[in-house]
mmCIF file with all atom_site columns, C-alpha atoms in Angstrom:
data_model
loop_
_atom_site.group_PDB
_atom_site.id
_atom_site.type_symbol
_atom_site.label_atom_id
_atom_site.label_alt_id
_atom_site.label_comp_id
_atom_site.label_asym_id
_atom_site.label_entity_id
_atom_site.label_seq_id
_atom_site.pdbx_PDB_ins_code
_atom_site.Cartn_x
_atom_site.Cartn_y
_atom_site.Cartn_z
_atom_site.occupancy
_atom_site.B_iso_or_equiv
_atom_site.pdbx_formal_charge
_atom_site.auth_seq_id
_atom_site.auth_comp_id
_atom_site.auth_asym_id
_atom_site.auth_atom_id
_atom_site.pdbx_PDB_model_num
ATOM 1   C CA . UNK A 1 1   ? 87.502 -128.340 256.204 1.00 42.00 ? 291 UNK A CA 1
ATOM 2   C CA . UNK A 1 2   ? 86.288 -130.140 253.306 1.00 43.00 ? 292 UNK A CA 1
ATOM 3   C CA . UNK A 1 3   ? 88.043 -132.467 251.316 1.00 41.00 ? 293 UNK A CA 1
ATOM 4   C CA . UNK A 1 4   ? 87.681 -133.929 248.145 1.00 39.00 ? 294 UNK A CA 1
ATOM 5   C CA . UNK A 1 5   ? 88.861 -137.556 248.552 1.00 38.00 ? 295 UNK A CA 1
ATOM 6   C CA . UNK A 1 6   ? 86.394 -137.808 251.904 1.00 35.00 ? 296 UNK A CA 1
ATOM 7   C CA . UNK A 1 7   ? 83.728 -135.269 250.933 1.00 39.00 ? 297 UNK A CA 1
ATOM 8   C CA . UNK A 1 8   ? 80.234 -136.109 251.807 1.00 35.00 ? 298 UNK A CA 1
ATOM 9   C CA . UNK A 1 9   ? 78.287 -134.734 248.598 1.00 36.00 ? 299 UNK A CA 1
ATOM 10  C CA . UNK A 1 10  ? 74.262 -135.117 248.984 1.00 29.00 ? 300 UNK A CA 1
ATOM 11  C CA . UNK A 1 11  ? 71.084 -133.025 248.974 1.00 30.00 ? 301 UNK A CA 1
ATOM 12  C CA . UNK A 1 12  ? 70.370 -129.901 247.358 1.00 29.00 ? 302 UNK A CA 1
ATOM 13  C CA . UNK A 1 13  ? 69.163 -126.664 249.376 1.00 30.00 ? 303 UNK A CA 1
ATOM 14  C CA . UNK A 1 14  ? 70.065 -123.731 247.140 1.00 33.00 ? 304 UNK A CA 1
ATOM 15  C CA . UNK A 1 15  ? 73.122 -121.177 247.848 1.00 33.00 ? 305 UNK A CA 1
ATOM 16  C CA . UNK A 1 16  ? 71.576 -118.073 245.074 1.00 32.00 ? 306 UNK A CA 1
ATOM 17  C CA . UNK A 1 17  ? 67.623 -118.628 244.413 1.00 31.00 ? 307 UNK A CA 1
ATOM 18  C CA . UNK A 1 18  ? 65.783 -118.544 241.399 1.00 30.00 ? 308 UNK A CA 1
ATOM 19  C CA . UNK A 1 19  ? 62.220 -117.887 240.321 1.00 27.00 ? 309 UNK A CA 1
ATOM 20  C CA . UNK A 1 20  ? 60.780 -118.013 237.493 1.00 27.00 ? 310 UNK A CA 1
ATOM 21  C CA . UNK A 1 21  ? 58.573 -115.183 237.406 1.00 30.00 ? 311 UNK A CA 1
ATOM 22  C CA . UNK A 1 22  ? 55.941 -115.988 240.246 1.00 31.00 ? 312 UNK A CA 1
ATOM 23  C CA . UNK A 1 23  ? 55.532 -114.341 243.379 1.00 32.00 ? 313 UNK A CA 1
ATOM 24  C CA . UNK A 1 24  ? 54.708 -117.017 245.485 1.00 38.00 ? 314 UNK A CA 1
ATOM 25  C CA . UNK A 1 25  ? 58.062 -119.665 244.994 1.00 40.00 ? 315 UNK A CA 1
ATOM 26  C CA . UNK A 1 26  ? 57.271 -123.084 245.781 1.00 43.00 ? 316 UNK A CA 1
ATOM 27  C CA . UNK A 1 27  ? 56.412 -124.507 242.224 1.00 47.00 ? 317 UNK A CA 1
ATOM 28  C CA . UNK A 1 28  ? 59.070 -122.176 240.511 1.00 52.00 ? 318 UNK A CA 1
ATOM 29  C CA . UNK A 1 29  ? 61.951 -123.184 243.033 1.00 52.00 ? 319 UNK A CA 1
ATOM 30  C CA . UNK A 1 30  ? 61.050 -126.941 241.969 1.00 64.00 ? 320 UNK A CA 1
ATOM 31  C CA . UNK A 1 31  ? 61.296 -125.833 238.492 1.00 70.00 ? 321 UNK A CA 1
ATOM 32  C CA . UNK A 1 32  ? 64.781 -123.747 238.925 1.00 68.00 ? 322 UNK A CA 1
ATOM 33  C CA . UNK A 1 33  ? 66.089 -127.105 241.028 1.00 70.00 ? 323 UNK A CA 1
ATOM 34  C CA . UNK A 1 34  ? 65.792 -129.103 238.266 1.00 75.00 ? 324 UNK A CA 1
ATOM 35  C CA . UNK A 1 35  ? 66.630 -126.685 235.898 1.00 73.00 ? 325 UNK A CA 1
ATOM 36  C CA . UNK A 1 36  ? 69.753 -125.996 237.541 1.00 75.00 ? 326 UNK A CA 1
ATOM 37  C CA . UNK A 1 37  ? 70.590 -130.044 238.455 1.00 75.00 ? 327 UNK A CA 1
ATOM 38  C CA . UNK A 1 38  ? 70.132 -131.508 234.724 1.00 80.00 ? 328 UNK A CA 1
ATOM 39  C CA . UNK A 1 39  ? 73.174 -132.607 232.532 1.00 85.00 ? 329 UNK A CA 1
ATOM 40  C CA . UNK A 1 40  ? 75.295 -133.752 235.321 1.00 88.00 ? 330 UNK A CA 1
ATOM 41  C CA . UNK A 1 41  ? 78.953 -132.950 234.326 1.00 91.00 ? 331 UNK A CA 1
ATOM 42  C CA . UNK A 1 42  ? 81.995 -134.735 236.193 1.00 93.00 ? 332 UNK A CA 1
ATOM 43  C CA . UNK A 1 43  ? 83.570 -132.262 238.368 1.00 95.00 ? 333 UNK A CA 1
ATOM 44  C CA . UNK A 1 44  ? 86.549 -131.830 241.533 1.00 96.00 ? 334 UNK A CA 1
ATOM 45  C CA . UNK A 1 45  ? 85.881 -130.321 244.472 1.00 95.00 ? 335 UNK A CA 1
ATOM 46  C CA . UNK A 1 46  ? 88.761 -128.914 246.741 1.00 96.00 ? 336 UNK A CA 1
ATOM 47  C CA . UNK A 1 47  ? 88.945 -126.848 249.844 1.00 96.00 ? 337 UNK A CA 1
ATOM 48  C CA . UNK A 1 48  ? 91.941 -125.018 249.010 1.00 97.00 ? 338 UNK A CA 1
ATOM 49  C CA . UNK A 1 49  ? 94.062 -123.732 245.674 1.00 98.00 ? 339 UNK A CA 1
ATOM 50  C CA . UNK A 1 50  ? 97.384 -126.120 247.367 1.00 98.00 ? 340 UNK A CA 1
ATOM 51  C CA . UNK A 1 51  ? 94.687 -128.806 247.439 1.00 97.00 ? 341 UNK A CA 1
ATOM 52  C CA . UNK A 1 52  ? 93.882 -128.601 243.709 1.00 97.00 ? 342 UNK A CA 1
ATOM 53  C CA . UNK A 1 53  ? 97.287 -128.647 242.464 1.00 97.00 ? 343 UNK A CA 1
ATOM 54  C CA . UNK A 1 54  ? 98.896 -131.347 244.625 1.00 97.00 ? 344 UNK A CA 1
ATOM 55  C CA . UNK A 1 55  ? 95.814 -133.239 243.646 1.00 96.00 ? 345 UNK A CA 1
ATOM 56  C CA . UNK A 1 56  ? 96.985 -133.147 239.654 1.00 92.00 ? 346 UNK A CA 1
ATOM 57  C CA . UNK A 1 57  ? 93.331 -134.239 238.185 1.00 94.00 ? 347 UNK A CA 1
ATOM 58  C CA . UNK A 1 58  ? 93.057 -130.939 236.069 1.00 94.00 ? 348 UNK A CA 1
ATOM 59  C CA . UNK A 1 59  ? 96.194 -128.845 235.577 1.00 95.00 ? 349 UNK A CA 1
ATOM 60  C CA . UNK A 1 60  ? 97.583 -126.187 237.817 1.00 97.00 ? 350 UNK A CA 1
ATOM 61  C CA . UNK A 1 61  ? 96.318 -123.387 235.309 1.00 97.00 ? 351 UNK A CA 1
ATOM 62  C CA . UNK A 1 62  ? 92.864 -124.785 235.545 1.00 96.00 ? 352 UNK A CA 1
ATOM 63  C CA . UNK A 1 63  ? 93.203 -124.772 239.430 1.00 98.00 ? 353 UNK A CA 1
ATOM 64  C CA . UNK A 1 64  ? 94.444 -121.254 239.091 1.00 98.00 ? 354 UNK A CA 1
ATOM 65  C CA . UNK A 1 65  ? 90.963 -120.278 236.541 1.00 97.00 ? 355 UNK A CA 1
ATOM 66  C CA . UNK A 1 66  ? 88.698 -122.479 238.696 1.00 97.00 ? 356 UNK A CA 1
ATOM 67  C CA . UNK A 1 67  ? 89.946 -120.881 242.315 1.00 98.00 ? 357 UNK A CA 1
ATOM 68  C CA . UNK A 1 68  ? 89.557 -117.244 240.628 1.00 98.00 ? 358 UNK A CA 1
ATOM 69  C CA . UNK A 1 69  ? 86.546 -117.812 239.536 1.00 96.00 ? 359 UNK A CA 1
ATOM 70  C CA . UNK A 1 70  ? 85.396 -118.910 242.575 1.00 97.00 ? 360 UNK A CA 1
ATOM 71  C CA . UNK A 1 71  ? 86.439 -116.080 244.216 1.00 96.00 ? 361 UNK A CA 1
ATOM 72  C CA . UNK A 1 72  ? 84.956 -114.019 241.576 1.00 94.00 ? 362 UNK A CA 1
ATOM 73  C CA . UNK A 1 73  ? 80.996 -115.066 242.050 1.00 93.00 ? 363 UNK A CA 1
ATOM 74  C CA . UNK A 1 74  ? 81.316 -115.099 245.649 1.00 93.00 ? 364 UNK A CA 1
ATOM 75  C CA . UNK A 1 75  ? 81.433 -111.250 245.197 1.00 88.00 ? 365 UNK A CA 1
ATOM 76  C CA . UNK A 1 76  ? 77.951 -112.098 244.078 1.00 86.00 ? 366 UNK A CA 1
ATOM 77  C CA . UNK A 1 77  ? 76.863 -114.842 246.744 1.00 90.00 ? 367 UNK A CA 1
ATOM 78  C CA . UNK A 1 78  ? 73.494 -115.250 248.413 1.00 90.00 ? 368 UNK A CA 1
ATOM 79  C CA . UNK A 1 79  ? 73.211 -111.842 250.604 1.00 92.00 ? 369 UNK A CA 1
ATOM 80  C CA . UNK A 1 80  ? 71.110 -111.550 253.842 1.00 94.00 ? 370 UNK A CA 1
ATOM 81  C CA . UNK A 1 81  ? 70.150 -108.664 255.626 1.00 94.00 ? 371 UNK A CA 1
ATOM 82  C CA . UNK A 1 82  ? 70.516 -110.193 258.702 1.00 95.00 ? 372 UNK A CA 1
ATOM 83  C CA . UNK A 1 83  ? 72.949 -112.901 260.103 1.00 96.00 ? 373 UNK A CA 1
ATOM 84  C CA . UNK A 1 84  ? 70.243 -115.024 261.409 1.00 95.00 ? 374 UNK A CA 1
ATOM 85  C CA . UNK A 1 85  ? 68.660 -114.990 258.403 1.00 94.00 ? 375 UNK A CA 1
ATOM 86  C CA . UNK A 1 86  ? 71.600 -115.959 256.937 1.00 94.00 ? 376 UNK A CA 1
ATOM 87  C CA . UNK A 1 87  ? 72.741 -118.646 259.597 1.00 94.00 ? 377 UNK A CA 1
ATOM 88  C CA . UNK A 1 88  ? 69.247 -120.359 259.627 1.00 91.00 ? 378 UNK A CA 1
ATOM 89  C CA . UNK A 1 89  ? 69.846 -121.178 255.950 1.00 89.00 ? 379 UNK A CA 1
ATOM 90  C CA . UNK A 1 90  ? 73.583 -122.373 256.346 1.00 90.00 ? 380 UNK A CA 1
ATOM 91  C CA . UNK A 1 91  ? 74.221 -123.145 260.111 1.00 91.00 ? 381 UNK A CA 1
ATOM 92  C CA . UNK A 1 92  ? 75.467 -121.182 262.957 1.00 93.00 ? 382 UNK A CA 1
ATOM 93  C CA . UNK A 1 93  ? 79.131 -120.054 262.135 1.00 93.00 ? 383 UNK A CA 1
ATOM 94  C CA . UNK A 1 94  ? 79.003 -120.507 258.387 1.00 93.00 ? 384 UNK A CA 1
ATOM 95  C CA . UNK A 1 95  ? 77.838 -116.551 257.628 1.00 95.00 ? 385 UNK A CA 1
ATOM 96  C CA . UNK A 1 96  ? 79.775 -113.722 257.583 1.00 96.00 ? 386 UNK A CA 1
ATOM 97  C CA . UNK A 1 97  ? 79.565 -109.587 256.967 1.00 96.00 ? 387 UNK A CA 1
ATOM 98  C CA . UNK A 1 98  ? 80.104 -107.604 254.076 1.00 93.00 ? 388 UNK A CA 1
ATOM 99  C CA . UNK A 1 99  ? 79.585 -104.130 253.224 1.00 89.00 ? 389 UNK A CA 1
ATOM 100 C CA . UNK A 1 100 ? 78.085 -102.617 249.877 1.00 80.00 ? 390 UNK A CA 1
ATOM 101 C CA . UNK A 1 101 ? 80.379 -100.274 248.100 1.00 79.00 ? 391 UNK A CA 1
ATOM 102 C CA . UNK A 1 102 ? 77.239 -97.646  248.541 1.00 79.00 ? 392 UNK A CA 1
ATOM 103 C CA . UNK A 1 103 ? 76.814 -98.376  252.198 1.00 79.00 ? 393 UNK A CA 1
ATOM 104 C CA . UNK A 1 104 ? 75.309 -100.759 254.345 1.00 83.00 ? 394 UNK A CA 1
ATOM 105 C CA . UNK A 1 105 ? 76.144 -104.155 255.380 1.00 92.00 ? 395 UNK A CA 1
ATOM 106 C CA . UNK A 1 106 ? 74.573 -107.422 254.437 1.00 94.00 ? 396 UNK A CA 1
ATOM 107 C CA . UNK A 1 107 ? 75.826 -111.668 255.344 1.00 96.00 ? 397 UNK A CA 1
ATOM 108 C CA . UNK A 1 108 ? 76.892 -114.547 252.985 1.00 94.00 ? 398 UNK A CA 1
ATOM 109 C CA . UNK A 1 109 ? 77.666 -117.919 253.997 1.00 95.00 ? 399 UNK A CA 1
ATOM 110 C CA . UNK A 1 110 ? 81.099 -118.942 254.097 1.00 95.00 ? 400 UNK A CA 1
ATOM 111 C CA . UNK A 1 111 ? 82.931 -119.791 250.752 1.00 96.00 ? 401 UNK A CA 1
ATOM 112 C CA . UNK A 1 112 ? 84.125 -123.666 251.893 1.00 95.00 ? 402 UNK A CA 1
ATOM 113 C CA . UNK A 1 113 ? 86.004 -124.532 248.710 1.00 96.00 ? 403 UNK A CA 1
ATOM 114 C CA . UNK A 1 114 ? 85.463 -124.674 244.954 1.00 97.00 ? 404 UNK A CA 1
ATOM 115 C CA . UNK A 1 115 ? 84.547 -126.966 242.358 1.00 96.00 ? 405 UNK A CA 1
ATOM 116 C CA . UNK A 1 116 ? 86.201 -127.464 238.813 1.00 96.00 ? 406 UNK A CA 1
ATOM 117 C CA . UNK A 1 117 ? 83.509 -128.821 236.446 1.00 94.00 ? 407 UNK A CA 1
ATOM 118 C CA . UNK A 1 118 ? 84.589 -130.929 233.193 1.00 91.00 ? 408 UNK A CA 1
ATOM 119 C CA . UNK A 1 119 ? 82.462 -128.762 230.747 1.00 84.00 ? 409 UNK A CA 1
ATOM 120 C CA . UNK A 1 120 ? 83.681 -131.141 227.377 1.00 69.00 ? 410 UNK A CA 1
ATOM 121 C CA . UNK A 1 121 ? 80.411 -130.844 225.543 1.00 62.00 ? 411 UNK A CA 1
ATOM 122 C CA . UNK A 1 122 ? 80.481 -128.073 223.096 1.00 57.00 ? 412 UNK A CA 1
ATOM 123 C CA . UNK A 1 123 ? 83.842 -127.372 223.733 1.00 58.00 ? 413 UNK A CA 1
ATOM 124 C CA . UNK A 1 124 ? 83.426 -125.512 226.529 1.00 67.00 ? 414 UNK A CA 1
ATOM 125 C CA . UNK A 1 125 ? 86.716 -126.891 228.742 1.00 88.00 ? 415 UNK A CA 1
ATOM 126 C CA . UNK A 1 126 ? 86.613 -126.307 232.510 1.00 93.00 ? 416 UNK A CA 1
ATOM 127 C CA . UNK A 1 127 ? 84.221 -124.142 234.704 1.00 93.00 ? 417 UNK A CA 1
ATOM 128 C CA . UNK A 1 128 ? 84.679 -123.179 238.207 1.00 95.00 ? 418 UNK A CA 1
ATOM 129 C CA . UNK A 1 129 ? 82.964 -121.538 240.630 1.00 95.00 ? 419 UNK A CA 1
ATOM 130 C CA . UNK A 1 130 ? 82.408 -121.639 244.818 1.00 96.00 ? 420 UNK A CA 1
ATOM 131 C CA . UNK A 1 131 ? 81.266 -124.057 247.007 1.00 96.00 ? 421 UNK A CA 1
ATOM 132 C CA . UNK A 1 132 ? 79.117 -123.316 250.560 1.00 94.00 ? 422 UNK A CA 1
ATOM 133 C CA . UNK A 1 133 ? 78.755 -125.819 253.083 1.00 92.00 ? 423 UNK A CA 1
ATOM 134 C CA . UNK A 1 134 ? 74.465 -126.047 254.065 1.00 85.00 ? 424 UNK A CA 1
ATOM 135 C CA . UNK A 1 135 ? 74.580 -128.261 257.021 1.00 77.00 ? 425 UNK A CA 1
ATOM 136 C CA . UNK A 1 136 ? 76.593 -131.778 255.851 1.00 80.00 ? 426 UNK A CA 1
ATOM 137 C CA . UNK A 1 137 ? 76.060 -130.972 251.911 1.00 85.00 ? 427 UNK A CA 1
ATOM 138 C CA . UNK A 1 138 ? 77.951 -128.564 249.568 1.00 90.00 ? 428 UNK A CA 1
ATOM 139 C CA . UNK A 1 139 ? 76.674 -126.647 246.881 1.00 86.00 ? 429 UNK A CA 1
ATOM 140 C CA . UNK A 1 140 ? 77.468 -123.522 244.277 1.00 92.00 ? 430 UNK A CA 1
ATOM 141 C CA . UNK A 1 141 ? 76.349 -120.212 245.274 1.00 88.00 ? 431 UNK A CA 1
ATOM 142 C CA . UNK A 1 142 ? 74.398 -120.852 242.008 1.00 87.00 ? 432 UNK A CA 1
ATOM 143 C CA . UNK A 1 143 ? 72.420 -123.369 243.639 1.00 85.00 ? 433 UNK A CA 1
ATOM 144 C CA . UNK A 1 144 ? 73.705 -126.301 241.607 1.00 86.00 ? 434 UNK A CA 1
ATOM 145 C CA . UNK A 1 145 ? 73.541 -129.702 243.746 1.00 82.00 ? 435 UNK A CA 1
ATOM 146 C CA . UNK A 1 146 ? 77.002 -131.676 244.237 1.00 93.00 ? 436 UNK A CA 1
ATOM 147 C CA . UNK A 1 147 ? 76.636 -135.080 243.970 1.00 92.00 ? 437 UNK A CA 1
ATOM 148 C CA . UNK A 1 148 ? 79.168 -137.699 244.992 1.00 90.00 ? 438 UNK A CA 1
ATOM 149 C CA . UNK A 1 149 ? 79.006 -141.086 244.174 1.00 90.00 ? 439 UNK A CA 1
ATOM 150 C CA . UNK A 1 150 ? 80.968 -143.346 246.669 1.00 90.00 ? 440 UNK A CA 1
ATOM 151 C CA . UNK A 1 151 ? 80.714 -146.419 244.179 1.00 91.00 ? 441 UNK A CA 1
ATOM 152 C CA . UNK A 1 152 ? 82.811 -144.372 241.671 1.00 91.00 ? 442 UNK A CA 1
ATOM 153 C CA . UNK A 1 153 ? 84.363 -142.287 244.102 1.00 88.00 ? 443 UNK A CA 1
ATOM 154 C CA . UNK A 1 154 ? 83.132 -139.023 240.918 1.00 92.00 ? 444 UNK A CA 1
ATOM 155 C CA . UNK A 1 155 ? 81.865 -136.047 241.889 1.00 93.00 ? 445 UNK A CA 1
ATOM 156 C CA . UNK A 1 156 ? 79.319 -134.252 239.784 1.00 93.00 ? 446 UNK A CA 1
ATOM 157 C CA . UNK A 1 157 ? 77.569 -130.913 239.383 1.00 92.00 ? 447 UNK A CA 1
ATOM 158 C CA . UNK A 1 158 ? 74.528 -129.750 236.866 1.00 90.00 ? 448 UNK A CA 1
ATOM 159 C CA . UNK A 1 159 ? 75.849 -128.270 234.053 1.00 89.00 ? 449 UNK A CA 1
ATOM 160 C CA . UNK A 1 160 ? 73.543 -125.050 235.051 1.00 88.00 ? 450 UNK A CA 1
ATOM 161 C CA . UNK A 1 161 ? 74.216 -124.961 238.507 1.00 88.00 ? 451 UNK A CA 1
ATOM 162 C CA . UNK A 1 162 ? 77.909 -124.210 238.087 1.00 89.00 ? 452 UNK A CA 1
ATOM 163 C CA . UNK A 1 163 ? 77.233 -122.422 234.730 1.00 87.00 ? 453 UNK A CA 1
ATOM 164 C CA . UNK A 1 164 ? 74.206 -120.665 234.486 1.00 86.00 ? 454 UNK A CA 1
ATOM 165 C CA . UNK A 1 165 ? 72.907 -118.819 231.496 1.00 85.00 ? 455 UNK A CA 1
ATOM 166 C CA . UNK A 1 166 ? 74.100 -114.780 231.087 1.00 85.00 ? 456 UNK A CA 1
ATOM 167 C CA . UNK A 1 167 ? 70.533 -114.129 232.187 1.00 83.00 ? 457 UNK A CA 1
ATOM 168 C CA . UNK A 1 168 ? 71.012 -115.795 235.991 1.00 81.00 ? 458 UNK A CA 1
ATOM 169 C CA . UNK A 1 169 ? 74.648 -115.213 235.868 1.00 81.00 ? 459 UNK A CA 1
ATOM 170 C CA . UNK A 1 170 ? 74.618 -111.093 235.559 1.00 81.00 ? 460 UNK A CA 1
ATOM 171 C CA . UNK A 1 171 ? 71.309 -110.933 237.413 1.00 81.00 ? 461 UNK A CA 1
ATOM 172 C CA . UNK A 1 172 ? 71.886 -108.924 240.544 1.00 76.00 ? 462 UNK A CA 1
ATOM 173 C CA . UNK A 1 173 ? 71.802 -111.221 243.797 1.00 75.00 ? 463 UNK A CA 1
ATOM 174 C CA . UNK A 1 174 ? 69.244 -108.765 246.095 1.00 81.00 ? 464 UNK A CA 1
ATOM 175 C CA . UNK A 1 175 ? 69.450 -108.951 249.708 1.00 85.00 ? 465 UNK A CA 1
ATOM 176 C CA . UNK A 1 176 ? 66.853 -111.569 251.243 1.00 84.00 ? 466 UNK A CA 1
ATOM 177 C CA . UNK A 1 177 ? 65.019 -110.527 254.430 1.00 84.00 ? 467 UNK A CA 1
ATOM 178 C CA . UNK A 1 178 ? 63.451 -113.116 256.877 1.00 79.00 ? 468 UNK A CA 1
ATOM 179 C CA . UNK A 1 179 ? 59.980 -113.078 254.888 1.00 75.00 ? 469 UNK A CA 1
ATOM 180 C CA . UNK A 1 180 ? 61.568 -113.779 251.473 1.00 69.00 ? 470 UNK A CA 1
ATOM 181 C CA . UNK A 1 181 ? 63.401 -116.199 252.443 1.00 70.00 ? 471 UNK A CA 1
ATOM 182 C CA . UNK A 1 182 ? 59.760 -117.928 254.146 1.00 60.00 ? 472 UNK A CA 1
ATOM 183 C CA . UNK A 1 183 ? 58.395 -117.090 251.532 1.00 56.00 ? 473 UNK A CA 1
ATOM 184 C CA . UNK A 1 184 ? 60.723 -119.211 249.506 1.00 53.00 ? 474 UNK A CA 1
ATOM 185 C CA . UNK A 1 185 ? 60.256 -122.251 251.800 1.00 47.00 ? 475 UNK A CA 1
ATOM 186 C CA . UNK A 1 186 ? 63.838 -121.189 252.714 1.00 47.00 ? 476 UNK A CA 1
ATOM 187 C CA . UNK A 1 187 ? 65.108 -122.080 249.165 1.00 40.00 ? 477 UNK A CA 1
ATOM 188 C CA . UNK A 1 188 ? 67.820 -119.951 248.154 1.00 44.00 ? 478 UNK A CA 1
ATOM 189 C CA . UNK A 1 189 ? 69.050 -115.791 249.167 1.00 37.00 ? 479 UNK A CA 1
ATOM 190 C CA . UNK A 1 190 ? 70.425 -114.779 245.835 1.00 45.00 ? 480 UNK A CA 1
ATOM 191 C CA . UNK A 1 191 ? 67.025 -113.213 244.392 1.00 46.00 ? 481 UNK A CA 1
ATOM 192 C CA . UNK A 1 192 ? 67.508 -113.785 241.101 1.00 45.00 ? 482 UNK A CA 1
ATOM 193 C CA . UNK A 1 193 ? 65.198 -114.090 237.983 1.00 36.00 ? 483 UNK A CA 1
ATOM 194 C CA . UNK A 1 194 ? 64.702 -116.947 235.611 1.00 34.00 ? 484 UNK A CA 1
ATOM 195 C CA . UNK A 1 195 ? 63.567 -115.344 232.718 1.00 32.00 ? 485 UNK A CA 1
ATOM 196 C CA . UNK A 1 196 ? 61.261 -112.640 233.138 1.00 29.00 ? 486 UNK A CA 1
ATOM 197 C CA . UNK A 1 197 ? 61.943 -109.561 235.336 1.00 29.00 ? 487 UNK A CA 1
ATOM 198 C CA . UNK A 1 198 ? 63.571 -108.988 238.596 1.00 30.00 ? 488 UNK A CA 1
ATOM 199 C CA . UNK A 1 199 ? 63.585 -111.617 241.111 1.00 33.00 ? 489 UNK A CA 1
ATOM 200 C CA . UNK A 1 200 ? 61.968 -110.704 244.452 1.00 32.00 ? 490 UNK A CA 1
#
């Protein structure tokens, strides 16, 4: 169970992909990293709603709008057709089965916790949104890379990766197969687009 006063917060391997237009992912997934990891903001991570209110570093409304949030883009986390797929991203145990409202069935990773980011610039308050577990690191289902830093015990998150654009945000997150997910260099399973048209 993660928690935020003992969290180990490195590295960077992408919960919902992006590319930026080309078919073949390597470049573009550099690109979309840093894209997504620029203008750190400070932010709190917690494995639990009780967590972030007993806590008291942001209110308990903002744990309540943070934790719902959350909840609401995991309904649009990294999809897999297949749990090994799915599991040789995150790690064995940390995928599990949904169904499509049309039919079918496809695997996530596990929603570990959430993160609250302080979004003061521009006067844009508090975001939240999920946090998955990819071996020892955490990171949104946007693919935005949590950072800890154990000299001043803060926690941050790029201002992208826990609130992208519109154009990322409503993009559909397709369900990755084996070779798209190779194909990727195993960045990533949301299949979105940066810019352009459809992901693939």
């Amino acid at each position: 169970m993660m928690r935020s006063r003992s969290l180990t917060l490195t590295g960077l391997m992408c919960g919902a992909s992006l590319s930026i237009g080309a078919c073949d992912g390597t470049p573009d997934v550099s690109r979309a990293e840093a894209q997504l990891n620029k203008d750190p903001v400070e932010a709190f991570a917690y494995a639990s709603l009780d967590q972030c209110k007993a806590e008291d570093k942001v209110s308990d409304e903002e744990c309540d709008k943070g934790y719902a949030a959350a909840l609401k883009d995991d309904a649009n986390a990294p999809k897999y057709a297949e749990q090994k797929t799915c599991e040789d991203v995150y790690g064995a145990g940390q995928c599990v089965p949904r169904s499509q409202a049309g039919g079918g069935s496809f695997f996530t990773p596990l929603l570990t916790g959430f993160i609250i980011g302080r979004m003061l610039d521009g006067g844009g308050g508090y975001r939240g949104t999920g946090l998955y577990r990819r071996g020892g690191d955490y990171y949104t289902g946007w693919g935005g890379r949590v950072n800890h830093d154990y000299a001043t015990g803060r926690t941050s998150v790029g201002r992208q990766g826990i609130d992208p654009p519109a154009a990322i945000r409503n993009a559909p997150a397709r369900v990755q197969t084996r070779s798209t997910v190779v194909s990727r260099g195993g960045f990533g399973g949301g299949g979105r687009s940066y810019g352009g048209g459809r992901g693939g």
